[in-house]
Short mmCIF file of C-alpha atoms in Angstrom, two decimals:
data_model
loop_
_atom_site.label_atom_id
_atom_site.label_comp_id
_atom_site.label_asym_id
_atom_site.label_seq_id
_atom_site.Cartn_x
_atom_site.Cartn_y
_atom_site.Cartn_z
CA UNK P 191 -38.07 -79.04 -50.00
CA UNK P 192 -40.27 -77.62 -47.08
CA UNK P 193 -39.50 -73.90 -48.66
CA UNK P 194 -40.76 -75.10 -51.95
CA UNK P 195 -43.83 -76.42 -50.64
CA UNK P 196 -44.19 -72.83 -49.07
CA UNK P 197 -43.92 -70.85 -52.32
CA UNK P 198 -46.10 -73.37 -54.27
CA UNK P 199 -48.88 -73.38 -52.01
CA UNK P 200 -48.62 -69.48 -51.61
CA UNK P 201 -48.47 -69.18 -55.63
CA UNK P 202 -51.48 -71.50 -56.30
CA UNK P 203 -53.93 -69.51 -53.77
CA UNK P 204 -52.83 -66.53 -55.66
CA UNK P 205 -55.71 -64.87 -57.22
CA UNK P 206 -53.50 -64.32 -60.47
CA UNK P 207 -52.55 -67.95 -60.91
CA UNK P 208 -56.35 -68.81 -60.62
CA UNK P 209 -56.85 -66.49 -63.43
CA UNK P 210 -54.42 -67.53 -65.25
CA UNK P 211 -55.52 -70.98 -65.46
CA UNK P 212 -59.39 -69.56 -66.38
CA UNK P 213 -57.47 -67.95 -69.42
CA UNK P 214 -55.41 -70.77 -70.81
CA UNK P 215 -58.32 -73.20 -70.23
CA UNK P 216 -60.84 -70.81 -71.59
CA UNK P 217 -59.03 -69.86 -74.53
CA UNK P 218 -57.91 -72.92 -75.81
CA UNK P 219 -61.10 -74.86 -75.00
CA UNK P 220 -62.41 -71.71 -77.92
CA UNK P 221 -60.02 -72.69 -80.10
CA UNK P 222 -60.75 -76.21 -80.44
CA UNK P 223 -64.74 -75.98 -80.09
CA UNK P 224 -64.07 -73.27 -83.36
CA UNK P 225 -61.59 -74.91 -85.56
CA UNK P 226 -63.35 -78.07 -84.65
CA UNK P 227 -66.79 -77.09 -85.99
CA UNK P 228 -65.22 -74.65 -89.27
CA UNK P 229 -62.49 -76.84 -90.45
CA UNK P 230 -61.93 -80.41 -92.00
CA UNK P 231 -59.53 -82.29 -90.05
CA UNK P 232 -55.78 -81.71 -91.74
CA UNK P 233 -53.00 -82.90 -91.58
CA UNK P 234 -49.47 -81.69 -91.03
CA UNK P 235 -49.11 -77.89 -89.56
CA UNK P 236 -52.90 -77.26 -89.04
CA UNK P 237 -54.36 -73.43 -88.48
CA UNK P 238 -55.22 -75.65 -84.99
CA UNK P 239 -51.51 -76.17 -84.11
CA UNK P 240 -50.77 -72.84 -84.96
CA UNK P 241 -53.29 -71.14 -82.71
CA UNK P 242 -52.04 -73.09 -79.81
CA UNK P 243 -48.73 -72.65 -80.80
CA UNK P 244 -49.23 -68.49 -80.94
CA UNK P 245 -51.36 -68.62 -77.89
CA UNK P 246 -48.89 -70.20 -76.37
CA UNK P 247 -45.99 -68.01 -77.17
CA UNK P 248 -47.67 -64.83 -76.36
CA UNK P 249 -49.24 -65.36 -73.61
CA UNK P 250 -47.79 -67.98 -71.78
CA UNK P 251 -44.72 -65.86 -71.58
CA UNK P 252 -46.18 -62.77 -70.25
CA UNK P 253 -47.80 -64.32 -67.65
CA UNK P 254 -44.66 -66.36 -66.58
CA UNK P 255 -42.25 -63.50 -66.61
CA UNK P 256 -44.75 -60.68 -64.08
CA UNK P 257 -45.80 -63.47 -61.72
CA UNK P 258 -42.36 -64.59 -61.26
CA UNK P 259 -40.86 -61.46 -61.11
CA UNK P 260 -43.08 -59.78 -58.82
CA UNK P 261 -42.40 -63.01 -57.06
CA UNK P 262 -39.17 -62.47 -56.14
CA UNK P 263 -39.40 -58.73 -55.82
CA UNK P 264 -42.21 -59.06 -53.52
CA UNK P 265 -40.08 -61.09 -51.15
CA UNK P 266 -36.99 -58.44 -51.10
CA UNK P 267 -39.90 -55.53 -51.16
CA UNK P 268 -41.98 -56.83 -47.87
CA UNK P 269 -38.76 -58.25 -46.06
CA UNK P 270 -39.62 -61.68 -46.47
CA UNK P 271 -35.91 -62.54 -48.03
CA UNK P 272 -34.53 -60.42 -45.02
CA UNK P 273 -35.90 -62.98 -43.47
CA UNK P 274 -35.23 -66.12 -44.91
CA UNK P 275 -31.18 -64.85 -44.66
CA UNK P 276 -31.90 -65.30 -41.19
CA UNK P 277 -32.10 -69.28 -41.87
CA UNK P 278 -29.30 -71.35 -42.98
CA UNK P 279 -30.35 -71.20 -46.79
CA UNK P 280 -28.27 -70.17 -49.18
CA UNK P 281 -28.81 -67.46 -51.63
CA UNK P 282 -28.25 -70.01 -54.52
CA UNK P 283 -30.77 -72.58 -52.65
CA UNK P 284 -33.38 -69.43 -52.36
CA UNK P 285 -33.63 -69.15 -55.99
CA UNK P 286 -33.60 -72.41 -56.96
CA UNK P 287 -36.45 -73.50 -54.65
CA UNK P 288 -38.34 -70.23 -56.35
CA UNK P 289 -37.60 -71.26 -59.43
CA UNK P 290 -38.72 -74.93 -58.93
CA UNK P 291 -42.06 -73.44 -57.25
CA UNK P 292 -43.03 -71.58 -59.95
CA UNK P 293 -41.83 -73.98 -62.14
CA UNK P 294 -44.17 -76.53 -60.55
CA UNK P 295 -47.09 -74.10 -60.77
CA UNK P 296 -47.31 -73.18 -64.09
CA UNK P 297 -46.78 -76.79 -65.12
CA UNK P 298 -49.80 -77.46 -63.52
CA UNK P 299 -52.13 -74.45 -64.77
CA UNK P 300 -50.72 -76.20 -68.70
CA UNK P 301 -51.36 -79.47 -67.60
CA UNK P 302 -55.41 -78.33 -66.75
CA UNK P 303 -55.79 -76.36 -69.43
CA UNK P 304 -54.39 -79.83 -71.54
CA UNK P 305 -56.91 -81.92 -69.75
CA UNK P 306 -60.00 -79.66 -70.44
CA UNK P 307 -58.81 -79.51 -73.69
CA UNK P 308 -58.25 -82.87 -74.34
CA UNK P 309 -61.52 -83.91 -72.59
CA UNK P 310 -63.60 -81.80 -74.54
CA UNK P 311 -62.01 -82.56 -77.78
CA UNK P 312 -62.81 -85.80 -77.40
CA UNK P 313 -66.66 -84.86 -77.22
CA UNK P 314 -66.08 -82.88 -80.59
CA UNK P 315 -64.61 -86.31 -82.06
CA UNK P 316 -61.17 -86.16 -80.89
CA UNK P 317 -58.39 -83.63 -80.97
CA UNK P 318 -54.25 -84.36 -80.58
CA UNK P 319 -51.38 -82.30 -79.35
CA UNK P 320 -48.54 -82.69 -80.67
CA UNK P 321 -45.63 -84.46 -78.06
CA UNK P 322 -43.34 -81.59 -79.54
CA UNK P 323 -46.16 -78.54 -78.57
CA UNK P 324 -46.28 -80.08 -75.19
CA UNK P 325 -42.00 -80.23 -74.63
CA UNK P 326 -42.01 -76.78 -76.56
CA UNK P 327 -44.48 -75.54 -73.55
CA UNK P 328 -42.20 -76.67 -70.85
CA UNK P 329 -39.44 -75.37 -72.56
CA UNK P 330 -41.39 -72.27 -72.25
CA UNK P 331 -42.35 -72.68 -68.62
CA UNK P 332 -38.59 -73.49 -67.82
CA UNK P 333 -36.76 -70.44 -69.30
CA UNK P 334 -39.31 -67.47 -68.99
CA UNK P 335 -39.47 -68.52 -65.28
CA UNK P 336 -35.41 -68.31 -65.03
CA UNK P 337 -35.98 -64.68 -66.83
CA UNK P 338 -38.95 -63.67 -64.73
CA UNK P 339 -36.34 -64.80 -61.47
CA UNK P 340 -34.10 -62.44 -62.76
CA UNK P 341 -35.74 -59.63 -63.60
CA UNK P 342 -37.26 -59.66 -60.09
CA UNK P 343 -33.88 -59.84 -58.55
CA UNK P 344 -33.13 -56.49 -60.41
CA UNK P 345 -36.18 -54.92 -60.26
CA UNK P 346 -36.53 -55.00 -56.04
CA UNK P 347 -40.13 -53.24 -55.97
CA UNK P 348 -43.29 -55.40 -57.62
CA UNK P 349 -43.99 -52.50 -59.07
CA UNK P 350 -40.59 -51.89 -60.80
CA UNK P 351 -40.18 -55.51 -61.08
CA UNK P 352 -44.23 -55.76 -63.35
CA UNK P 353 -42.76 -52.87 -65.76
CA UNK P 354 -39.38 -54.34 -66.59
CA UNK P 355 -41.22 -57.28 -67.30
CA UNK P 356 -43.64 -56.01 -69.82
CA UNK P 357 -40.76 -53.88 -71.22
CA UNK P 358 -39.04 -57.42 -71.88
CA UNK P 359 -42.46 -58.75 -72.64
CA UNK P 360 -42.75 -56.42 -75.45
CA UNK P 361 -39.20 -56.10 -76.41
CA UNK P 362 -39.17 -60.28 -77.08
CA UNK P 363 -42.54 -60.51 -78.77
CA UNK P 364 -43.11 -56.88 -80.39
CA UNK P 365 -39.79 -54.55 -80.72
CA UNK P 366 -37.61 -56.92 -82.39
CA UNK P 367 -39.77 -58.04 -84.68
CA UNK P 368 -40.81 -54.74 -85.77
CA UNK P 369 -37.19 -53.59 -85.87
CA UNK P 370 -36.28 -56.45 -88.56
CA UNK P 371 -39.25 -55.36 -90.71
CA UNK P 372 -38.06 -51.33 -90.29
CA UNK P 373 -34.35 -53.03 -91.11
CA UNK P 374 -35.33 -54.51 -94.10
CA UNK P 375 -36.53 -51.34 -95.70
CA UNK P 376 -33.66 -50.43 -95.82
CA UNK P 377 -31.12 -53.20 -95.89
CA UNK P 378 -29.61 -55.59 -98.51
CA UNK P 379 -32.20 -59.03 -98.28
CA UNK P 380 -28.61 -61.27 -97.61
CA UNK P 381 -27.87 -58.46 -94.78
CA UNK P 382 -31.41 -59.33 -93.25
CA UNK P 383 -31.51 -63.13 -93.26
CA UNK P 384 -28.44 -62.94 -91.45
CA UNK P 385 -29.83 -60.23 -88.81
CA UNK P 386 -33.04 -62.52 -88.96
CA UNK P 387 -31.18 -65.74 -87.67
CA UNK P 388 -28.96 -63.18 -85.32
CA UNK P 389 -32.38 -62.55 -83.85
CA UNK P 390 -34.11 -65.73 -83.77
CA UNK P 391 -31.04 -67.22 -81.10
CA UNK P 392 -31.42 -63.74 -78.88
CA UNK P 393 -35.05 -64.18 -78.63
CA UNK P 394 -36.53 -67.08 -76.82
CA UNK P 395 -39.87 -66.60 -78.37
CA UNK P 396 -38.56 -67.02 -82.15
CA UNK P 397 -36.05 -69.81 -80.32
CA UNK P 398 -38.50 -72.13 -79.33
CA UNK P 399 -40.84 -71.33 -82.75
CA UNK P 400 -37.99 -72.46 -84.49
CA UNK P 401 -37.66 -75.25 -82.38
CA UNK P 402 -41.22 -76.27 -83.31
CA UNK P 403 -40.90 -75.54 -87.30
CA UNK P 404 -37.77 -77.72 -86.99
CA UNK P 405 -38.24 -80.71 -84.93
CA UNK P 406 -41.99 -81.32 -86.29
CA UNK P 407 -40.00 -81.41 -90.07
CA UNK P 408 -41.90 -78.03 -91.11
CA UNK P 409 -39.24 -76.41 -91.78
CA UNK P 410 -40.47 -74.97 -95.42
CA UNK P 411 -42.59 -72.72 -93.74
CA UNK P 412 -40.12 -70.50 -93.15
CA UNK P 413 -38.56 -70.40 -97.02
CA UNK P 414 -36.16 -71.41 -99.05
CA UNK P 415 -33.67 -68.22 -97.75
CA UNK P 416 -33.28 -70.26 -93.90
CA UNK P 417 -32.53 -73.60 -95.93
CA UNK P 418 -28.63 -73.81 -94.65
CA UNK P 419 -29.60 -73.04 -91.26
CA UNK P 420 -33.10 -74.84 -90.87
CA UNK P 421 -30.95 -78.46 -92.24
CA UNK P 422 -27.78 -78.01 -89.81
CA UNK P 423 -30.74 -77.59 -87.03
CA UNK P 424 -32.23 -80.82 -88.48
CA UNK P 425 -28.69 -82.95 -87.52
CA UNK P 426 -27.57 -84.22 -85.07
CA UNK P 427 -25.01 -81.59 -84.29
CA UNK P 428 -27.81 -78.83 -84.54
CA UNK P 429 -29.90 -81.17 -82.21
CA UNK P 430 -27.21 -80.89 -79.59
CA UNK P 431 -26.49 -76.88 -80.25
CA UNK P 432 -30.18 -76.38 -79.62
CA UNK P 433 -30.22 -77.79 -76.38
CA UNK P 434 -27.08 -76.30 -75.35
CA UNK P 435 -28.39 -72.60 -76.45
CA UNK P 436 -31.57 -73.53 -74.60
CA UNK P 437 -29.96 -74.85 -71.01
CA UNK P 438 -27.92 -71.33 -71.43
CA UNK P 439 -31.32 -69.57 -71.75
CA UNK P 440 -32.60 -71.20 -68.28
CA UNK P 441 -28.76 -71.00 -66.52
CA UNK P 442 -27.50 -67.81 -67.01
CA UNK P 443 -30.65 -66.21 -65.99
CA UNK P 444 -30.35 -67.77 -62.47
CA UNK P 445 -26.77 -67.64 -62.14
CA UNK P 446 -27.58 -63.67 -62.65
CA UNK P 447 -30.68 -63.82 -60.27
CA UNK P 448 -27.87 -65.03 -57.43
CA UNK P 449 -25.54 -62.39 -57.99
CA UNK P 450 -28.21 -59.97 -58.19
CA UNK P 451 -29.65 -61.33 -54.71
CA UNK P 452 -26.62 -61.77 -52.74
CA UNK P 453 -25.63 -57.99 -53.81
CA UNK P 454 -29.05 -57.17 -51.88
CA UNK P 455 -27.41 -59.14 -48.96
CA UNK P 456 -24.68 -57.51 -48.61
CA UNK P 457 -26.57 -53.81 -48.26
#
């Protein structure tokens, strides 16, 4: 407990968590002082739900993945885990408490950027988000800081450790979905649906879209060619798949991040 209280206290006066915050808060505060003022309240899947929901999932992640890489590779870089081995904490405790640190601190740069939001809205005449945007965002929070653990464990340097994460950065948000659009080109269409669902369970991004489009009963945005998949989703069974494909996408990450760090123990 007293080593998580370290790393959140050291991770809030960071000058790039302050920033981040000024972002989020900024950004979305734009967003709802815009959409507020151009466009008639709507219901459903409004153009404001989707901004937040694409802010979200592009930045958020980016953020998430460098800070808490560099995180961890910062420690092994400046021999602050050479350290900490010195102490009777385990390897497995080390990353956990990092994880729960950065865990803690990015929930609370959403949950002021929420409150701004919310407070202002309310000025404009009132604004709502969704219970299922705000679980989607910890969802978020929870498995890009597992990946951003991980990649910092493998990376060693912050500076190795910041360019594997916006090669994943990219790869998740940019590559993949540029690859299924070059793929289709050149593909049969039942070929690419199936490559298309392949790709939305390897990608945590698309994962927790889907999760959205699904759980919020919007599923028709995404046509009638996902109708088998987007209706087992919508049962119960599919209910308890997604979770389990989700706790996998925080777990494995951190069960890596060990392996990776007690290899660097052993050296």
């Amino acid at each position: 407990m007293m080593f998580v209280k370290i790393e959140l206290k050291q991770i809030l006066r960071s000058h790039w968590m302050q920033l981040v915050a000024f972002l989020f808060t900024f950004v979305f505060v734009a967003i709802i002082v815009i959409q507020r003022m151009a466009l008639p309240d709507v219901e459903g899947f409004t153009r404001q739900t989707a901004s937040f929901l694409n802010v979200l999932l592009f930045l958020l992640p980016l953020f998430i993945i460098t800070i808490g890489s560099m995180s961890i590779a910062g420690d092994i870089e400046s021999g602050w885990f050479s350290l900490l081995k010195t102490y009777p904490m385990k390897i497995g405790q080390y990353i956990i408490g990092k994880y729960v640190a950065i865990s803690l601190a990015f929930l609370l740069v959403v949950l002021v950027a929420f409150g701004v939001v919310l407070a202002i809205g309310g000025l404009l005449g009132g604004v709502q988000l969704p219970i299922i945007l705000v679980i989607l965002t910890l969802l978020c929070i929870f498995i890009f800081v597992s990946l951003g653990i991980v990649l910092g464990a493998v990376a060693k340097t912050r500076l190795f450790a910041l360019a594997l994460s916006l090669v994943v950065w990219s790869f998740f948000l940019l590559l993949i979905s540029y690859a299924l659009m070059a793929l289709g080109a050149v593909v049969a269409g039942h070929v690419l649906q199936k490559l298309t669902i392949i790709s939305i369970h390897i990608n945590p991004v698309e994962w927790l879209r889907f999760g959205y489009f699904i759980f919020t009963n919007q599923a028709s945005v995404l046509g009638p060619a996902f109708y088998g998949v987007t209706r087992f989703y919508s049962s119960t069974l599919g209910l308890v798949l997604y979770v389990v494909v989700t706790l996998l996408w925080i777990l494995l990450p951190l069960m890596l991040a060990t392996k990776f760090s007690k290899e660097v123990t052993q050296r």
